mmCIF file of C-alpha atoms in Angstrom:
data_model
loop_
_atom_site.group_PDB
_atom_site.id
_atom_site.type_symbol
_atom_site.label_atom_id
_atom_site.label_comp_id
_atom_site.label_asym_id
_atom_site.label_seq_id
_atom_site.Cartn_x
_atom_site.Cartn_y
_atom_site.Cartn_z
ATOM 1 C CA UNK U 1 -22.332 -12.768 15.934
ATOM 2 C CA UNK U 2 -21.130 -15.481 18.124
ATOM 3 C CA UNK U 3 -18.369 -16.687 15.577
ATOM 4 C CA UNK U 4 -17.252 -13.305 14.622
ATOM 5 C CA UNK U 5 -16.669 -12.681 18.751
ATOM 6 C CA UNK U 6 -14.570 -15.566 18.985
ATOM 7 C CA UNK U 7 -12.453 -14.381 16.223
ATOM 8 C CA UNK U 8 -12.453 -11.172 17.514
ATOM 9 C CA UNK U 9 -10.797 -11.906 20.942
ATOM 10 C CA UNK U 10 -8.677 -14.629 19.549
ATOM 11 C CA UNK U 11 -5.256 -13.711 21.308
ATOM 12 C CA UNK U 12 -2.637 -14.481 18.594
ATOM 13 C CA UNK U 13 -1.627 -11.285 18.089
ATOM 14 C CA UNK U 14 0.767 -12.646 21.477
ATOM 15 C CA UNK U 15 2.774 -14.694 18.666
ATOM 16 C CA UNK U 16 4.852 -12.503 16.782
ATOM 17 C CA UNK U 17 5.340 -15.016 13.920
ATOM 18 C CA UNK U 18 3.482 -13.569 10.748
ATOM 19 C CA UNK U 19 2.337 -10.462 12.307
ATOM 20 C CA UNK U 20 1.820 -8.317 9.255
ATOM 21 C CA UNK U 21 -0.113 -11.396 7.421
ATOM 22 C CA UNK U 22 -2.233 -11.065 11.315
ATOM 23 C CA UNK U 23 -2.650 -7.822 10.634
ATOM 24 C CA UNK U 24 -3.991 -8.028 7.320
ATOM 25 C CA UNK U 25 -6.062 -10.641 8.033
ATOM 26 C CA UNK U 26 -7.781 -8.804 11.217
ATOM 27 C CA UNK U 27 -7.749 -5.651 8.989
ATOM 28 C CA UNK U 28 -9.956 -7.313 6.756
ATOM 29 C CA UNK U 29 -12.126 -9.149 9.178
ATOM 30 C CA UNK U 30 -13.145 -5.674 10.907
ATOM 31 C CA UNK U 31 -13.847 -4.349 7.236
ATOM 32 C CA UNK U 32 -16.382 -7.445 6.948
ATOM 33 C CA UNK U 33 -17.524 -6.523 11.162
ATOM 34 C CA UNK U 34 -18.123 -3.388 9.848
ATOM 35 C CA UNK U 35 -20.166 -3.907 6.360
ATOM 36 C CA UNK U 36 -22.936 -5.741 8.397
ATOM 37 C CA UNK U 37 -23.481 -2.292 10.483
ATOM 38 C CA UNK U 38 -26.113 -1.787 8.053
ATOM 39 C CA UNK U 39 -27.665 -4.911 8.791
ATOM 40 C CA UNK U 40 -28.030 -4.497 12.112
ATOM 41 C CA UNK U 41 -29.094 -0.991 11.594
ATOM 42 C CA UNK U 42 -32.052 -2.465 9.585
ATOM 43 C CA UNK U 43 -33.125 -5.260 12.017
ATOM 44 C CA UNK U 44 -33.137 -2.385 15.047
ATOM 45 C CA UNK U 45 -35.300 -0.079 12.942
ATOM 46 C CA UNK U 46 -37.647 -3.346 12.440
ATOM 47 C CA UNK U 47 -37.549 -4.387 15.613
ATOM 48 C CA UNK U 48 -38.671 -0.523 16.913
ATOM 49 C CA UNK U 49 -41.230 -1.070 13.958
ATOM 50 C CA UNK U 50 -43.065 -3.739 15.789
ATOM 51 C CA UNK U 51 -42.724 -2.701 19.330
ATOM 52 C CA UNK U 52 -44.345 0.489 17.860
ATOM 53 C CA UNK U 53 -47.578 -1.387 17.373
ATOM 54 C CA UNK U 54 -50.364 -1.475 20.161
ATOM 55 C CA UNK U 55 -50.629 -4.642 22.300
ATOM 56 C CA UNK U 56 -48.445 -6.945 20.114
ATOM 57 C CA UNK U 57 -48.100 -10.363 21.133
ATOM 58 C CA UNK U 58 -44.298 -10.512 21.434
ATOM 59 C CA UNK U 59 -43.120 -6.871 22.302
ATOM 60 C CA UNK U 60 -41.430 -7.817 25.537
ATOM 61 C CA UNK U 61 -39.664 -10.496 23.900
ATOM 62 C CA UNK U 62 -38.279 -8.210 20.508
ATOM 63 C CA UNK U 63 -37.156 -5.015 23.325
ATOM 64 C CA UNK U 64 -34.885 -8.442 25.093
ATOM 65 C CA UNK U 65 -33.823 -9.374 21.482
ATOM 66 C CA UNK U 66 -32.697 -5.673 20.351
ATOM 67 C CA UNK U 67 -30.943 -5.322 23.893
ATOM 68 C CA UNK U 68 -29.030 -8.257 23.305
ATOM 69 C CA UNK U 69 -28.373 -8.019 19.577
ATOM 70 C CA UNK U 70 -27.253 -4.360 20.656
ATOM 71 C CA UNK U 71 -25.435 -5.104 23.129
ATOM 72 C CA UNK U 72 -23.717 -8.357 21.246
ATOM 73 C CA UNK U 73 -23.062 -5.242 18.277
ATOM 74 C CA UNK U 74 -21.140 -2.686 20.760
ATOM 75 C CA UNK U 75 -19.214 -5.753 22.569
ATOM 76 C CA UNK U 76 -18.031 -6.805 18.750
ATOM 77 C CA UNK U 77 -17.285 -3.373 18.021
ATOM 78 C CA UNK U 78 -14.997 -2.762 20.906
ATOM 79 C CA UNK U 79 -13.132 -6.773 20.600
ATOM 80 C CA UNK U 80 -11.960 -5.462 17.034
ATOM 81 C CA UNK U 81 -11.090 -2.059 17.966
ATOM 82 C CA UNK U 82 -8.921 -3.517 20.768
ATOM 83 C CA UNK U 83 -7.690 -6.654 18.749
ATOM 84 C CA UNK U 84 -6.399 -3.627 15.921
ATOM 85 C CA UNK U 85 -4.861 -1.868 19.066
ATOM 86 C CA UNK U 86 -3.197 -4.878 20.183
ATOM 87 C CA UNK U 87 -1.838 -5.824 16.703
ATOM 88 C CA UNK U 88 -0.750 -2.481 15.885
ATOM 89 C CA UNK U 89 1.350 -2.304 19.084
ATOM 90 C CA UNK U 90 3.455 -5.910 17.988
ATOM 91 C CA UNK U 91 3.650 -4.671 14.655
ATOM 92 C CA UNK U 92 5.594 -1.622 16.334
ATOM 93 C CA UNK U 93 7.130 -3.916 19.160
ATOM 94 C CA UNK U 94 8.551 -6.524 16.364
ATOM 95 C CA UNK U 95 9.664 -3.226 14.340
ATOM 96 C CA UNK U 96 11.509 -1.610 17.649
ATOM 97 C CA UNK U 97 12.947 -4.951 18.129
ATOM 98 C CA UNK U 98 14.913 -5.267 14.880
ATOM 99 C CA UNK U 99 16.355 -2.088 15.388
ATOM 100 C CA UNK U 100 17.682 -3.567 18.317
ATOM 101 C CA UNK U 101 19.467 -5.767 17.024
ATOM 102 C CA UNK U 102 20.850 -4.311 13.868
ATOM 103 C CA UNK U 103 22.162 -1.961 16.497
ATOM 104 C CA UNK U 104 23.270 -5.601 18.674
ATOM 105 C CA UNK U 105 25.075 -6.467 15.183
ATOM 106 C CA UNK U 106 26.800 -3.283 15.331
ATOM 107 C CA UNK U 107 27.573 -3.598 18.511
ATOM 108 C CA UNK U 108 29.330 -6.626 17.926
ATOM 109 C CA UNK U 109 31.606 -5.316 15.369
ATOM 110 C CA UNK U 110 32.536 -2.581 17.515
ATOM 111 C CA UNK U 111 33.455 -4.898 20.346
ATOM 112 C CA UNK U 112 34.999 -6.811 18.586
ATOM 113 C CA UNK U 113 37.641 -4.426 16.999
ATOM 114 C CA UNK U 114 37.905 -2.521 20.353
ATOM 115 C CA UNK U 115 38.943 -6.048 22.126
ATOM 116 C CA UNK U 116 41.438 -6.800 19.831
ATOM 117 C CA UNK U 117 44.798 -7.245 21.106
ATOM 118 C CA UNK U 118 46.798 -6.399 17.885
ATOM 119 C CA UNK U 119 48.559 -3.196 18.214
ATOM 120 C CA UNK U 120 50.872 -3.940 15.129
ATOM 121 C CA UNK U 121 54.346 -4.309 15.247
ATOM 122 C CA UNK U 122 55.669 -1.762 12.688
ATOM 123 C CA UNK U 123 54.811 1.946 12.538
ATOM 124 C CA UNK U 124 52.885 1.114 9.205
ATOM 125 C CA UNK U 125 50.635 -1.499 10.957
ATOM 126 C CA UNK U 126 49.919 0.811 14.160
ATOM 127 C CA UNK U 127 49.323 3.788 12.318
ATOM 128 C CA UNK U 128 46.494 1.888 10.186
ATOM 129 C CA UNK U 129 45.399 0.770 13.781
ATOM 130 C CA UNK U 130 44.947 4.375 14.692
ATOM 131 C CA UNK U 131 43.129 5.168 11.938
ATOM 132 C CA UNK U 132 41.365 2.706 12.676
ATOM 133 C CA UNK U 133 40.848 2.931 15.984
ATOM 134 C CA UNK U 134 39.979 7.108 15.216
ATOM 135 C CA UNK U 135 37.190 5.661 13.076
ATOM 136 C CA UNK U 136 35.770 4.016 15.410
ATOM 137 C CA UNK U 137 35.792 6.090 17.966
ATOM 138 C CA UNK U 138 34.362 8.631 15.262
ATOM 139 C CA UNK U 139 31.162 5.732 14.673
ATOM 140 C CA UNK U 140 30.434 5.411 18.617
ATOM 141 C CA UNK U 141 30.275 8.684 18.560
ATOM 142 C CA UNK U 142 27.793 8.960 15.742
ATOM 143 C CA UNK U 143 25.330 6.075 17.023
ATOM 144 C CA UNK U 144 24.678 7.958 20.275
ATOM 145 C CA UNK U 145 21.876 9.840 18.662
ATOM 146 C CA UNK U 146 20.686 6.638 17.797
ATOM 147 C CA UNK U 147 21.223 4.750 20.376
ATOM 148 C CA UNK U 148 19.206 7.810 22.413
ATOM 149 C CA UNK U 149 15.930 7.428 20.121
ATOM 150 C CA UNK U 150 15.996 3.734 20.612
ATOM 151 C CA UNK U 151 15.727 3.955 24.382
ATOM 152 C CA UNK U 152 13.281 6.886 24.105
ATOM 153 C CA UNK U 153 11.068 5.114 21.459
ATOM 154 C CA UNK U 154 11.663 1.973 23.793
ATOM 155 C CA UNK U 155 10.436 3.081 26.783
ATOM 156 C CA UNK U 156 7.292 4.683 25.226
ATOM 157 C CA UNK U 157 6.707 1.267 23.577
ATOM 158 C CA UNK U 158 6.748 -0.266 27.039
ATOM 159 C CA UNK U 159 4.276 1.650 28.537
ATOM 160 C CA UNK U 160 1.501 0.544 25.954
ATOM 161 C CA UNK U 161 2.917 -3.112 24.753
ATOM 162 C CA UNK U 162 1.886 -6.283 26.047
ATOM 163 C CA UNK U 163 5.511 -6.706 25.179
ATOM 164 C CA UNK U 164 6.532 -3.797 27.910
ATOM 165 C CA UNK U 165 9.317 -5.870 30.079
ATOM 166 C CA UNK U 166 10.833 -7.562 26.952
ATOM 167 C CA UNK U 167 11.225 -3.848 25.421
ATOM 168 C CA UNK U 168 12.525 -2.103 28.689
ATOM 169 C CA UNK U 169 15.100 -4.911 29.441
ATOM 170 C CA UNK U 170 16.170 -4.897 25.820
ATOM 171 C CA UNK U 171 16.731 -1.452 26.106
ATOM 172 C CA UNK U 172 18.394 -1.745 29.396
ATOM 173 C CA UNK U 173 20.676 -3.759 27.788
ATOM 174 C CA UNK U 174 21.740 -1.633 24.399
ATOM 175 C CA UNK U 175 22.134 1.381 26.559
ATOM 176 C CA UNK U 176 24.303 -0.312 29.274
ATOM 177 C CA UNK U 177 26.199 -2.089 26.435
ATOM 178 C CA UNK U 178 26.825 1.440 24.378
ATOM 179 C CA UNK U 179 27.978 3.121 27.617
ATOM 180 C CA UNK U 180 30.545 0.652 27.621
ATOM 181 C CA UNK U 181 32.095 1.321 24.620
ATOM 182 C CA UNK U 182 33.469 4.108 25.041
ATOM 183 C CA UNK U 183 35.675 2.700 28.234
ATOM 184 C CA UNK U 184 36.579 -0.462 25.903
ATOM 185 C CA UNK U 185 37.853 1.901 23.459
ATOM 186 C CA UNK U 186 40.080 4.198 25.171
ATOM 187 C CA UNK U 187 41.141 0.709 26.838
ATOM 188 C CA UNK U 188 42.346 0.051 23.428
#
């Protein structure tokens, strides 16, 4: 049980590189954790078995080795149910972060066009600027919603993620950024 405790509170869940293959792989561990329950079902009831029996020789010493084999169980038990926890909140942290920046990619284009300093120079070119401009306005518009569930979803993620002041500031930072687009584009 010693070996499957140290791979149970291995930490490298903290490195979001390959986190689904992590996942996986932990998934299956606990599925082998858990197949041996029967095991150690069968060595208790054994144990009990010969501490049952009048004046045996080594009674004290099987009650110590249940305790500890028990004990050594439930501590196993709980290292994989918070190594899942742990992995299941990156797995949502590395999700939650690339919304962020498909929504940072957007946000680029969208600065970009506002900060433009072609207004055209013929009533053809600035009326294609308007509808242009109309568009975008139209998209900000559109991506509040989104913008909105990010920072919700972002702040609930913080409050149970390892990951918590990486998420908040992140989402500090796409709601202070979308907030400005709206001044940028009536700038324009």
């Amino acid at each position: 049980m010693g070996v499957k405790m140290a791979a149970a509170q291995d930490a490298n869940y903290t490195d979001v590189s390959n986190i689904q293959a992590k996942a996986k792989k932990h998934n299956t561990f606990y599925s082998e954790v858990l197949a041996n329950h029967a095991a150690v079902e069968a060595l208790h009831v054994k144990g009990q078995a010969y501490i049952a029996v009048d004046n045996f020789f080594a009674k004290d010493a099987i009650e110590g080795a249940l305790q500890e084999t028990d004990d050594l169980w439930k501590a196993l038990l709980a290292a994989c149910e918070h190594k899942k926890t742990q992995i299941s909140d990156t797995v949502e942290a590395v999700k939650f972060l690339r919304r962020c920046d498909t929504l940072e990619h957007w946000f680029e284009e969208v600065e970009a066009e506002v900060a433009s300093e072609d207004y055209g120079k013929i009533l053809v070119c600035v009326k294609q600027l308007l509808k242009g401009h109309e568009a975008t306005t139209l998209d900000v518009v559109a991506h509040r919603e989104q913008v909105e569930e990010l920072a919700h979803l972002g702040q609930e993620l913080a409050e149970k993620n390892l990951r918590g002041k990486e998420l908040r500031q992140r989402v500090d930072k796409l709601v202070a950024r979308y907030e400005e687009l709206p001044h940028a584009a009536q700038h324009r």
